[in-house]
Coordinates of C-alpha atoms in Angstrom, one line a residue:
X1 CA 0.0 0.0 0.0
X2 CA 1.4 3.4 -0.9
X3 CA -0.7 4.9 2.9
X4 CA -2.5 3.0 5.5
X5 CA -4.8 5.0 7.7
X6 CA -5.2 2.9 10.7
X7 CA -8.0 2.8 13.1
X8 CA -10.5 5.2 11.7
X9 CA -14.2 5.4 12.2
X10 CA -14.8 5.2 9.1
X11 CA -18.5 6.9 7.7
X12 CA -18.5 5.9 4.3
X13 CA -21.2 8.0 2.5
X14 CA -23.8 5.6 2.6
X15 CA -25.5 7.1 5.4
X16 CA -25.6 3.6 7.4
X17 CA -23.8 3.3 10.6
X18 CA -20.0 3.9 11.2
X19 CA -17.7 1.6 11.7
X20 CA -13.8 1.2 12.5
X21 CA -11.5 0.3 10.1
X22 CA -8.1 0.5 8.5
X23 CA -8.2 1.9 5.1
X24 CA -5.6 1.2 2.7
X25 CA -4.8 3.6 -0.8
X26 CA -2.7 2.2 -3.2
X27 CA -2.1 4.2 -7.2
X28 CA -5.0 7.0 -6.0
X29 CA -7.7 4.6 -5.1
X30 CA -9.5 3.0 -2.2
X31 CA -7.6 -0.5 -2.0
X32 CA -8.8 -2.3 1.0
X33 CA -11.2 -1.7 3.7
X34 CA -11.3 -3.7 6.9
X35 CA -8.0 -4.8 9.6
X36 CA -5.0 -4.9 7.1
X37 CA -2.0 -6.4 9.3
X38 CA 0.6 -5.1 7.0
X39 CA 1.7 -1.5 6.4
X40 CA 2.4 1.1 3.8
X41 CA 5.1 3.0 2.5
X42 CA 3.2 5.8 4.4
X43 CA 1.1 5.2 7.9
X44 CA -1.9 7.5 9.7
X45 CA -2.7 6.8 12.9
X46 CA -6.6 7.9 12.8
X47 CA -7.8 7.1 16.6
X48 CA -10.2 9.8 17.0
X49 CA -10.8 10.6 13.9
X50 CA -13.4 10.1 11.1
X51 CA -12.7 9.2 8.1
X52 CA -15.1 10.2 5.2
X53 CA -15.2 10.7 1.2
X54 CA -14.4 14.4 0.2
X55 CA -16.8 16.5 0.7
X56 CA -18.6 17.6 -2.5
X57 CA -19.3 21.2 -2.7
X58 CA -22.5 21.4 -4.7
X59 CA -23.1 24.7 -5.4
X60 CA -19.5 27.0 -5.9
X61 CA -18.3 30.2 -7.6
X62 CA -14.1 29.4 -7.7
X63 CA -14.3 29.5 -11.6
X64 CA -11.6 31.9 -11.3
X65 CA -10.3 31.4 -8.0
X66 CA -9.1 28.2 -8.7
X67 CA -6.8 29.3 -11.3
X68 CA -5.4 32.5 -10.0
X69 CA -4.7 30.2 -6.2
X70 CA -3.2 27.3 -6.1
X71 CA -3.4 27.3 -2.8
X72 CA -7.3 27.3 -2.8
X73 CA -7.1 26.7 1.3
X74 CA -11.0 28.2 1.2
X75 CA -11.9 25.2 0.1
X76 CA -9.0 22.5 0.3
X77 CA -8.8 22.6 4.4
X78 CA -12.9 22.5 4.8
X79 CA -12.5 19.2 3.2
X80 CA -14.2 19.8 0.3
X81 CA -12.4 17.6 -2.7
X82 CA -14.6 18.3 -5.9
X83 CA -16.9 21.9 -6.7
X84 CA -19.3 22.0 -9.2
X85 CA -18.7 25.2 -11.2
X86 CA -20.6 27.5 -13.8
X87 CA -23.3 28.2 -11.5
X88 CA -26.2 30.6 -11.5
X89 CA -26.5 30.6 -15.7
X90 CA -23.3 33.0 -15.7
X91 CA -19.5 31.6 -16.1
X92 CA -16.9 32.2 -18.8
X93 CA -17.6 29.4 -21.3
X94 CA -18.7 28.9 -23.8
X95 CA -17.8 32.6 -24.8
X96 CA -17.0 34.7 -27.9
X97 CA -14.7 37.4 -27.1
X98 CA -18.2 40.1 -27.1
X99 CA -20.2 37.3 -25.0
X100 CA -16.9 37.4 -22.5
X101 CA -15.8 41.3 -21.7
X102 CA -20.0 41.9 -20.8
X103 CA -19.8 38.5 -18.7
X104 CA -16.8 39.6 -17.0
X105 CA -18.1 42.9 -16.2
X106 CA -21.7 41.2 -15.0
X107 CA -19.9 39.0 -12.5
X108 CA -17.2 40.7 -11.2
X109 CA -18.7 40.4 -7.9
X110 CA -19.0 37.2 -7.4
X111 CA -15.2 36.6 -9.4
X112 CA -13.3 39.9 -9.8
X113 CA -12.7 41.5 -12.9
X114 CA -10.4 39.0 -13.9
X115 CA -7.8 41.5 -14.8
X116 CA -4.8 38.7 -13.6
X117 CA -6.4 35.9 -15.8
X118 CA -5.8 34.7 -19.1
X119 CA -8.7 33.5 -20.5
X120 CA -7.1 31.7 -23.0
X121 CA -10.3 29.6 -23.9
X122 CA -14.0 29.9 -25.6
X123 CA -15.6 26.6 -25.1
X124 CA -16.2 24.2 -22.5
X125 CA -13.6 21.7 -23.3
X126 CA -11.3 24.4 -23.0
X127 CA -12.2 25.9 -20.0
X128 CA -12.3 21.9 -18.6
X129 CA -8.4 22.0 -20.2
X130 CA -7.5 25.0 -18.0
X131 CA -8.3 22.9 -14.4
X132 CA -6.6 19.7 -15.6
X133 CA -3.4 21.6 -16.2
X134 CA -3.5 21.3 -12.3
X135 CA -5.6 22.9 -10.0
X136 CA -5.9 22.2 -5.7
X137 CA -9.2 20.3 -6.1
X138 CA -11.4 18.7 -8.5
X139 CA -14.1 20.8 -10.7
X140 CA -17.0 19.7 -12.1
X141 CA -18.6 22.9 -14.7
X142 CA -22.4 23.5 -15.9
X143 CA -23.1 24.7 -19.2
X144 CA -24.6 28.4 -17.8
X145 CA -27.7 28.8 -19.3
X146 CA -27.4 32.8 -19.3
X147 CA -23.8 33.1 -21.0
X148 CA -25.2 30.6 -23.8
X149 CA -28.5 32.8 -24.0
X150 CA -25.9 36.1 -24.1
X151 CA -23.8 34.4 -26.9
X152 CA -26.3 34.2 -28.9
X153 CA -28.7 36.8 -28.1
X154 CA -26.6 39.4 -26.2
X155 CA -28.4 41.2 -23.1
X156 CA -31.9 41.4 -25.2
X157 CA -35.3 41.0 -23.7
X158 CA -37.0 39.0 -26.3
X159 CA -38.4 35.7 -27.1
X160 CA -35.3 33.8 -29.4
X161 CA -36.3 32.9 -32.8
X162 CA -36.4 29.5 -33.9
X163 CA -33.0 29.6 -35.3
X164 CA -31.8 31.0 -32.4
X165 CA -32.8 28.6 -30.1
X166 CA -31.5 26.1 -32.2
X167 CA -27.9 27.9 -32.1
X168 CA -28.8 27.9 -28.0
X169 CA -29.3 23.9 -28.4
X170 CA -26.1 23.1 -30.2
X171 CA -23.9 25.4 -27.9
X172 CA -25.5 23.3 -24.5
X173 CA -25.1 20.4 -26.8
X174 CA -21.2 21.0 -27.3
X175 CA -21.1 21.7 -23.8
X176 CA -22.2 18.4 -22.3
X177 CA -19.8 16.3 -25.0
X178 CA -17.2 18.4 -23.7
X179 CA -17.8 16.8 -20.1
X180 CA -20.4 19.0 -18.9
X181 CA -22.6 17.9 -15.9
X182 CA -25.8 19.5 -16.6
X183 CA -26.6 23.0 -17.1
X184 CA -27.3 25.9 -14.8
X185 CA -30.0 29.2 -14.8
X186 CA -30.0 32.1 -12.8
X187 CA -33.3 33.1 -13.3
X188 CA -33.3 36.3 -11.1
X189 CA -30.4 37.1 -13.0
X190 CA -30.1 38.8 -16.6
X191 CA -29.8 37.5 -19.3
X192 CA -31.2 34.4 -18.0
X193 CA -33.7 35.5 -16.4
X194 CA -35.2 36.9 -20.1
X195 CA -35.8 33.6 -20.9
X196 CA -39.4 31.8 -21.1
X197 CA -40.1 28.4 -19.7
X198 CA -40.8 27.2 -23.3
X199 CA -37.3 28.5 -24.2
X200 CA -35.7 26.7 -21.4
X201 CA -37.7 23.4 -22.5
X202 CA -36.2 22.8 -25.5
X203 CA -32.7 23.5 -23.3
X204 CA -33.6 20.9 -21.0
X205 CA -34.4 18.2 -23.1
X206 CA -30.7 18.5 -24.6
X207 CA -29.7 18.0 -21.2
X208 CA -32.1 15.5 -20.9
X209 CA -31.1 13.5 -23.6
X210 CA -27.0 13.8 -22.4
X211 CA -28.2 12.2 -19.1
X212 CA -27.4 15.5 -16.9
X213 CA -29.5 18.1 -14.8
X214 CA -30.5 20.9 -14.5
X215 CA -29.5 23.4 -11.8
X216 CA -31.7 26.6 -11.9
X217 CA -31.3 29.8 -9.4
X218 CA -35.1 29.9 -10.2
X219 CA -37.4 32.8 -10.4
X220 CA -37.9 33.4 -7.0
X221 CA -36.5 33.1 -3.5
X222 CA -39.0 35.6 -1.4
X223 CA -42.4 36.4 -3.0
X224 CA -43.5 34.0 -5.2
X225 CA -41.1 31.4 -4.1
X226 CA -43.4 28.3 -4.0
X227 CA -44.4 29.0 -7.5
X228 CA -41.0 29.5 -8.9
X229 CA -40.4 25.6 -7.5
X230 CA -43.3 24.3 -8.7
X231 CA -42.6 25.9 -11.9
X232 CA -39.0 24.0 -11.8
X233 CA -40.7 21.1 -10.5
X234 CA -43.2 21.1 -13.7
X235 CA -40.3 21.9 -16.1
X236 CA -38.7 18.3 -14.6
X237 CA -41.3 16.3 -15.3
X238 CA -42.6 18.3 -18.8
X239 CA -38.9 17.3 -20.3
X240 CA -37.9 14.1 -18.2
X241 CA -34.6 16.1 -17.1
X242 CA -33.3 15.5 -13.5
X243 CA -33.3 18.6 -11.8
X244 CA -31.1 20.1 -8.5
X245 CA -32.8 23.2 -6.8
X246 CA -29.9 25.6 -6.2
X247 CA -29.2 27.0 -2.7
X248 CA -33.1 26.3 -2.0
X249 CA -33.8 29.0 0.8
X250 CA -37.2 30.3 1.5
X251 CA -36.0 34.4 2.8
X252 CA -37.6 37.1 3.4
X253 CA -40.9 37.9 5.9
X254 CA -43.2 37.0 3.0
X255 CA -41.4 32.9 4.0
X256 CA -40.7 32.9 7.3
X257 CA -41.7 29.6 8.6
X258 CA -43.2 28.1 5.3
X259 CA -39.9 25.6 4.5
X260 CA -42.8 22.2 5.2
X261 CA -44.5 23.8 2.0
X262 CA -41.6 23.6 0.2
X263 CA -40.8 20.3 1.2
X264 CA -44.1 19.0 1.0
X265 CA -43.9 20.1 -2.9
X266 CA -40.7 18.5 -3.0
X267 CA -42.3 15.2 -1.4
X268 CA -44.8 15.4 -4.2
X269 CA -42.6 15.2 -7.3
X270 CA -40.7 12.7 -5.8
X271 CA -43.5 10.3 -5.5
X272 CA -45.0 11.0 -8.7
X273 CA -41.4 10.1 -9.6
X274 CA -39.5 13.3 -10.6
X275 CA -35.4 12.8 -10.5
X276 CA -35.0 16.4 -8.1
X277 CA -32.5 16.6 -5.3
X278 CA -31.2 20.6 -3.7
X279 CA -28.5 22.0 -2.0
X280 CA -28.6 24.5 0.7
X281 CA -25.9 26.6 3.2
X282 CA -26.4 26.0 6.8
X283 CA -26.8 30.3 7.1
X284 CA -29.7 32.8 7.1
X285 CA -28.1 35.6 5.0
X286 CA -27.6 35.4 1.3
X287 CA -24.8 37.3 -1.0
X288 CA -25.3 38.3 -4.6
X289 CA -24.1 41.6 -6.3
X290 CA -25.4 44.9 -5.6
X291 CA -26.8 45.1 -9.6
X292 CA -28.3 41.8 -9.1
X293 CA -31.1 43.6 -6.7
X294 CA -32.2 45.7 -9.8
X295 CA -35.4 44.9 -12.2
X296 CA -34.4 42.9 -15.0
X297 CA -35.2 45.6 -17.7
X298 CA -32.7 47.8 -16.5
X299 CA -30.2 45.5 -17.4
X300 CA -31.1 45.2 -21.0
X301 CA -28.4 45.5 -23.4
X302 CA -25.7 44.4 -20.9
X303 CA -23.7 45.9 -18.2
X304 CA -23.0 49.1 -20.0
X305 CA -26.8 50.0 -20.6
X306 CA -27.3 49.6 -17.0
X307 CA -25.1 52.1 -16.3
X308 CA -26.5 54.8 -18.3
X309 CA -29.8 54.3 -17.1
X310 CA -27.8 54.5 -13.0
X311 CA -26.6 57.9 -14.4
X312 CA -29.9 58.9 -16.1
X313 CA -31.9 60.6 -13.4
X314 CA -35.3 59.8 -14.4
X315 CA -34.3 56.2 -15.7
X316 CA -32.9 56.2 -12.0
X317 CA -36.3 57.1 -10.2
X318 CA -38.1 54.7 -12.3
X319 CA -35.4 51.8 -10.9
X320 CA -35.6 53.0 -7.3
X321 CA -39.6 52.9 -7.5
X322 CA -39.2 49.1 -8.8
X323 CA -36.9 48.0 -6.1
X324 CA -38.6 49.8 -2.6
X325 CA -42.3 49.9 -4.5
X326 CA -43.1 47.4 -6.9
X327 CA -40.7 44.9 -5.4
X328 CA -37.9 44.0 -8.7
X329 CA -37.6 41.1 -10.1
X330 CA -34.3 41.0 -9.2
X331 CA -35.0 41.4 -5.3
X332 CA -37.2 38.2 -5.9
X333 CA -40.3 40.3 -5.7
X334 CA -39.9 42.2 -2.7
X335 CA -39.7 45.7 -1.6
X336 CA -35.8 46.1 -1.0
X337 CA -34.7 46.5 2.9
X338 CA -31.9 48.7 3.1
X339 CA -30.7 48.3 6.1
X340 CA -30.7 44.7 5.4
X341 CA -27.8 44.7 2.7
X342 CA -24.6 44.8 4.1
X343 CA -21.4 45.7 1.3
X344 CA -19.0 42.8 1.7
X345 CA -16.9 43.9 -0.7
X346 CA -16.0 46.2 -3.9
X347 CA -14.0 46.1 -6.9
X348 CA -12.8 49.3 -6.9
X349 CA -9.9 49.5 -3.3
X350 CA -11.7 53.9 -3.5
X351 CA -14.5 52.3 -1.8
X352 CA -13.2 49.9 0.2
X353 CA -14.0 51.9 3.5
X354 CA -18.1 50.8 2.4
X355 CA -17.1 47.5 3.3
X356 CA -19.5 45.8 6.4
X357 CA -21.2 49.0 6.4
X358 CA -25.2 49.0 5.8
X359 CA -27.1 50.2 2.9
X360 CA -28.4 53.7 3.9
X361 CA -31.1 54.2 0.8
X362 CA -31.4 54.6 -2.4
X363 CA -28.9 57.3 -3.8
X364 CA -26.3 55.3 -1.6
X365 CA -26.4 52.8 -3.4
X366 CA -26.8 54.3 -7.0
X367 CA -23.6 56.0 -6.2
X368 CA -21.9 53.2 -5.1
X369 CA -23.3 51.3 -8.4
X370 CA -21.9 53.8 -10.4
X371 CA -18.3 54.2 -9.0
X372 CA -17.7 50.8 -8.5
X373 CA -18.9 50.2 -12.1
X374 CA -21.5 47.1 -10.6
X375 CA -18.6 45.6 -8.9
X376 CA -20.1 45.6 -5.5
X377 CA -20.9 42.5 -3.7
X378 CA -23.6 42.3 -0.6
X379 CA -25.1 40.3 2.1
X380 CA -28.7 40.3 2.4
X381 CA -29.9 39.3 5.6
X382 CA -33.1 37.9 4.7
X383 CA -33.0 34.1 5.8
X384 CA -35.0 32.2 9.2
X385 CA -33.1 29.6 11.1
X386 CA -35.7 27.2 11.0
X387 CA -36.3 26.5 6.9
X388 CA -32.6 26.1 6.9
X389 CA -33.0 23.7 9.2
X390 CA -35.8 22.4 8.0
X391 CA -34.7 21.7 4.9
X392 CA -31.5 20.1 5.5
X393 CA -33.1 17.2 7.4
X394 CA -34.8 16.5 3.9
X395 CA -33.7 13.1 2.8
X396 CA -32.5 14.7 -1.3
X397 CA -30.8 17.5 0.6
X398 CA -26.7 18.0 -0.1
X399 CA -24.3 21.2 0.7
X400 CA -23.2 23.5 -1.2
X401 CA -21.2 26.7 0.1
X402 CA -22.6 29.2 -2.8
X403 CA -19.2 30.7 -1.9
X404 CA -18.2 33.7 -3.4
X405 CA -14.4 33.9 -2.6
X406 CA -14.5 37.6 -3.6
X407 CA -14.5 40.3 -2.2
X408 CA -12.7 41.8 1.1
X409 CA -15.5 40.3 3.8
X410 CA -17.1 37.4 2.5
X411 CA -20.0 35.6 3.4
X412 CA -18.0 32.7 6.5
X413 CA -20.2 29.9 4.4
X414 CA -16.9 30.6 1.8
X415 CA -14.5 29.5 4.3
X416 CA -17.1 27.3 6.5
X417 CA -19.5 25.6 5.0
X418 CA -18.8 21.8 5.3
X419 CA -17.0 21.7 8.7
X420 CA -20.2 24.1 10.0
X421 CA -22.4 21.4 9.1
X422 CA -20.5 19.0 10.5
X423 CA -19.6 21.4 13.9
X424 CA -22.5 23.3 14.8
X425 CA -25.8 21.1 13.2
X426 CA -24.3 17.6 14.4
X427 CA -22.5 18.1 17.2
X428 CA -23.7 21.1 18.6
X429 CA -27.6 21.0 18.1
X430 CA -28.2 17.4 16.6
X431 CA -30.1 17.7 13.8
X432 CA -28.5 15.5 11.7
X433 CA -26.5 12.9 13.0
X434 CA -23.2 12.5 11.6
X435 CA -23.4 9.2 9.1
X436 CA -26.4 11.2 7.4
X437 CA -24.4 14.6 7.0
X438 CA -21.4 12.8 5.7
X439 CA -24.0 11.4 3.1
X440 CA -25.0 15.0 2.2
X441 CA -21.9 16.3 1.7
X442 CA -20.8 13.4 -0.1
X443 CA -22.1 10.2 -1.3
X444 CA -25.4 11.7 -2.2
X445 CA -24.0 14.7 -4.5
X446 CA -21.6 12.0 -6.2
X447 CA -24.7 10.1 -6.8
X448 CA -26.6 13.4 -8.4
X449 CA -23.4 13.8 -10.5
X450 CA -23.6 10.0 -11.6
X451 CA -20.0 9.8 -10.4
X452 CA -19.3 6.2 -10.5
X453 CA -16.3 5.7 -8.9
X454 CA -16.6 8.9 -6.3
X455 CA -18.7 9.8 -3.2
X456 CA -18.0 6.4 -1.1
X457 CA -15.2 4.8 1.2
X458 CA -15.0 1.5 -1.0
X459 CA -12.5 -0.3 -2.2
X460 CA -11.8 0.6 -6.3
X461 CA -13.1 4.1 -5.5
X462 CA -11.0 7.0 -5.8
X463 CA -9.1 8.3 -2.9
X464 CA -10.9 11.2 -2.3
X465 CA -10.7 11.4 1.3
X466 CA -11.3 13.8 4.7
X467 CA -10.1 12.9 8.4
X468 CA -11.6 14.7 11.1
X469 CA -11.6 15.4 14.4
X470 CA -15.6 15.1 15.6
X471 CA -14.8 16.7 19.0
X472 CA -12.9 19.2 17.4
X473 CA -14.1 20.1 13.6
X474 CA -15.9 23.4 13.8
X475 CA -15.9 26.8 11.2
X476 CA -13.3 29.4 12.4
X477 CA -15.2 31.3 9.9
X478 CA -17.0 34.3 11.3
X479 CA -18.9 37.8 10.0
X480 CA -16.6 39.5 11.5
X481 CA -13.6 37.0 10.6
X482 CA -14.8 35.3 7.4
X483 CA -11.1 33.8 5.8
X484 CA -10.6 32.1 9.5
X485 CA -9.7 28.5 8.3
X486 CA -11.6 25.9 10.2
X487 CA -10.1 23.8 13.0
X488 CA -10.5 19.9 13.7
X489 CA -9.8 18.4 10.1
X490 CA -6.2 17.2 10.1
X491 CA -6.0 15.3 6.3
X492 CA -7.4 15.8 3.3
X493 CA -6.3 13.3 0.4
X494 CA -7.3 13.8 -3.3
X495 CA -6.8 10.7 -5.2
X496 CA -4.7 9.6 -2.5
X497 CA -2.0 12.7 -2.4
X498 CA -2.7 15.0 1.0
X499 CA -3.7 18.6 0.1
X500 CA -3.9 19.1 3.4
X501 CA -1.5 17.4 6.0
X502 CA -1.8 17.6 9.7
X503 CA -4.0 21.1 9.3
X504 CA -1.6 22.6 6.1
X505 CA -1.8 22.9 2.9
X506 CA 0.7 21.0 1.1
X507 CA 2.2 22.4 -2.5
X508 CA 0.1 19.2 -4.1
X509 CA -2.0 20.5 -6.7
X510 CA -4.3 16.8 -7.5
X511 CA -7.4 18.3 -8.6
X512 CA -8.4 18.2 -12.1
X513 CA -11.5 18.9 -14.5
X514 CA -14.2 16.1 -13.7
X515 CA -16.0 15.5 -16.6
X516 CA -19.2 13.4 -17.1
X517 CA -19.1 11.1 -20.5
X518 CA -22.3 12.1 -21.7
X519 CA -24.7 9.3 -23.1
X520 CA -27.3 9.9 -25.2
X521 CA -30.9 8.7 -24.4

C-alpha cells in the first residue's frame, strides 16, 4: 500500500452506521477496507478521527479562483475535494470574445474582474483543459444557461427565434460532449432571467437526452417562491430532465416559517417520480451583487446599458420605484430593505472603507453602483433559522457553500460551510447525526453527479478522502472573521495525495477537470 490509515471510524457516504477500520490507498484509489496487518510506505494513525469521502461542494463560484490560487485553502482545508462550477446561468464558457468582456463585467462580484487571468479559452472543453493543467481540487462545470443565452442573443429581452434557439441547443449540446454535468440558470439574474419556460424546454431536453440536470437559481426566493419551485418542478417532469434546486432557501418575511410547504412540494414530485435533489448553506443571509437587486429591464443590453440608465436621473427614479415599490424582479419580488444589505466587498480599493457597512437608501447605493462600475458585492440578511433547518433534514438534501471567494469580507459559508455542518448542526444541536451529513456532503451529491467511482469509502473508488476530528471540527469562519480556516480536520487526500497534512496545505495540486461522458438517451 502506498498509505494506511489505521484505526478510523470510518462513515463511508452511505449514510448507514460507522464503523472502524483501517483503510488502505494504493495508485490514488480505495484498496482495502477492513483490519489490514501489514503496512504502507506511508502510515496514519486515525484514533479519533473520522474518516469520510471528500466532501462535495454542490453549489461553488471558484471558476476563477481556482486558477489564479493554487493554494485554494478556502476550500482544500474544509475538506471539500470536488466543486461543481458554472453556476447561477453566468460563467466564462462557452464565450465569444463580445459574449466574455459583458460577462466579465456582469460577474465581477462574485469573481473579480479578472484583470490577472488569461482567459485563453472559448468553449467548455477548454475551460475543462485550464483545471486539468493542475488545479488544488477537483471541478466539475455547468453549461450556464445565461452566457449561452448572451452568446447568442446578447443582453436582449426577447423571445429567441427558432433559429436561435436552435444555435442555443447546439452550444448546451457542445457543452455536455465536452464533459459538462448538466446546465445551470440564474433566473433572477439577466440575461437568463429573459428567458421563457418554453425557451428553457427545448434547453432541458438536450440536457435531458445527455443524461445531466439541470440546476436553476429559479425565479424566486421571497415572493412567489413556491411558484418558482413548482414551476422547476413542472419543467422536470414536462422534459424528463433531473433537476437540482440551487441554494433552496425560502428568505424574506413573505417565507418565514413556510420551509414544510416547500418540502411537502418536494415530497410530491418525488412520489410522482421526478429525479429532483437541492442544495442549501447551513446560514440565514444570502450574497449576490449589488446590480443583481435591480429589475431585470434595467439591465437590458448588458452591463454598460445599465449604467447609463444609473446615471440617467429619471431612468434612475423609475429603478428606485421598482426596487422599494413594486418589489424588482431581481429582489425576488420584494420591496428592497436597506438596512438589510450589508457591502462585503467592492472592486474598486476607493470604496473599500463601504465594506460591512449598511445600505443607507437609495442614492447610496446608486452612487456606489456607479463608481464601482456594478462591482459591489452584498449580504442580504433575509433568511429564518428554521427553513434552513428544515430543509436540511430532507432526505434529497446536499451542501453546497454558494461561496463567493471575492470580495474583502465574504459571506463565513466561503471559508465554513462543510466543517459548520459538521460542527454546529451535528455536534452542537443534533439535527442531523453525523453518518447522514457525511452522506449529504458526499455520497449523495456523487450520486446526483452520476459519479461512479466517487462519493464512497469502497475499495476501487477514488481516494478522495477527509479525516476529522468530531470533538474538534468546527468553522473558524466568522462575519466578522470570514477567511478564518476551520479547526478539527487534520487530512485531506485527493486521489490519494494529502492537500492538506496535519492542518496545512501541502504544495500538491491533485485536482483536475471532472467530466461526465455524456450518453445519449
Amino acid at each position: 500500500m502506498d498509505l494506511v490509515i489505521r484505526g478510523a471510524r470510518v462513515a463511508d457516504g452511505t449514510g448507514g452506521p460507522s464503523y472502524r477500520a483501517d483503510v488502505g490507498v494504493h495508485e490514488g484509489r480505495v484498496a482495502a477496507v477492513g483490519r489490514l496487518p501489514g503496512g504502507g510506505r506511508r502510515t496514519v494513525d486515525a484514533d479519533g478521527l473520522v474518516l469520510a469521502p471528500g466532501f462535495v461542494d454542490m453549489h461553488a463560484h471558484s471558476d476563477l479562483a481556482l486558477l489564479r490560487d493554487p493554494d485554494h485553502s478556502a476550500k482544500a482545508a474544509q475538506g471539500v475535494t470536488l466543486e461543481v462550477l458554472g453556476q447561477d446561468g453566468l460563467s466564462y464558457a462557452p464565450v465569444d470574445q463580445r459574449t466574455l468582456v459583458q460577462v466579465r463585467t456582469a460577474i465581477a462580484g462574485w469573481n473579480g474582474s479578472g484583470e490577472d487571468i488569461a482567459f485563453d479559452w472559448r468553449t467548455v472543453g477548454e475551460y475543462l483543459d485550464r483545471l486539468d493543467e493542475g488545479v488544488a481540487v477537483n471541478a466539475a462545470y455547468l453549461v450556464p444557461q445565461g452566457t449561452v443565452r448572451a452568446y447568442v442573443l446578447g443582453w436582449e429581452d426577447r423571445p429567441a427565434t427558432p433559429a436561435e434557439t436552435g444555435r442555443m441547443r447546439r452550444l448546451v449540446a457542445e457543452g455536455l460532449e465536452d464533459g459538462a454535468v448538466g446546465m445551470s440558470s440564474g433566473l433572477t439574474y439577466t440575461p437568463g432571467m429573459y428567458a421563457s419556460g418554453a425557451e428553457l424546454a427545448e434547453l432541458c431536453a438536450v440536457v435531458a437526452r445527455y443524461g445531466g440536470y439541470y440546476c436553476p437559481h429559479h425565479r424566486s426566493y421571497g415572493r412567489g417562491a413556491l411558484a418558482a419551485y413548482a414551476e422547476m418542478l413542472a419543467l422536470a417532469r414536462e422534459t424528463g430532465c433531473a433537476l437540482h434546486l440551487a441554494h433552496a432557501t425560502m428568505n424574506f418575511a413573505e417565507n418565514e416559517g413556510r420551509a414544510p410547504e416547500l418540502l411537502a412540494l418536494l415530497d410530491g414530485a418525488l412520489a410522482a417520480g421526478t429525479d429532483v435533489t437541492l442544495d442549501s448553506y447551513p446560514y440565514t443571509p444570502g450574497c449576490t451583487t449589488l446590480a443583481a437587486l435591480l429589475p431585470g429591464w434595467a439591465h437590458e443590453g448588458g452591463p454598460g446599458a445599465l449604467l447609463a440608465r444609473l446615471a440617467d436621473d429619471a431612468t434612475a427614479a423609475r429603478i428606485r420605484y421598482a426596487l422599494e415599490v413594486e418589489g424588482s424582479d431581481g429582489c425576488h419580488g420584494v420591496p428592497v430593505d436597506w438596512s438589510a444589505v450589508e457591502v462585503s466587498g467592492t472592486a474598486d480599493p476607493a470604496y473599500a472603507h463601504r465594506v460591512g457597512t449598511r445600505l443607507d437608501g437609495w442614492e447610496g447605493a446608486r452612487r456606489l453602483l456607479l463608481g464601482d462600475r456594478l462591482g459591489t458585492t452584498v449580504l442580504q440578511h433575509v433568511g429564518h433559522e428554521e427553513n434552513v433547518r428544515a430543509i436540511m433534514r430532507h432526505r434529497v438534501h446536499t451542501g453546497g457553500s454558494d461561496g463567493i471567494l471575492h470580495g474583502a469580507k465574504p459571506h463565513p459559508r466561503a471559508y465554513g460551510t462543510f466543517p459548520h455542518y459538521l460542527g454546529h448542526y451535528v455536534r452542537e444541536l443534533g439535527v442531523l447525526s453525523l453518518e447522514e451529513c457525511v452522506a449529504h456532503l458526499s455520497g449523495r451529491p456523487a450520486a446526483r453527479l452520476r459519479l461512479a467511482d466517487r462519493g464512497l469509502v469502497r475499495e476501487g473508488y477514488r481516494a478522495d478522502l477527509v479525516l476529522f476530528d468530531p470533538e474538534t471540527v468546527a468553522a473558524g469562519s466568522t462575519y466578522e472573521e470570514p477567511r478564518r480556516l476551520p479547526s478539527g480536520i487534520p487530512h485531506v487526500l485527493i486521489d490519494g495525495r494529502f492537500v492538506m497534512r496535519d492542518g496545512r496545505r501541502t504544495d500538491v495540486l491533485a485536482g483536475r477537470s471532472v467530466r461526465r461522458t455524456p450518453h445519449r438517451r
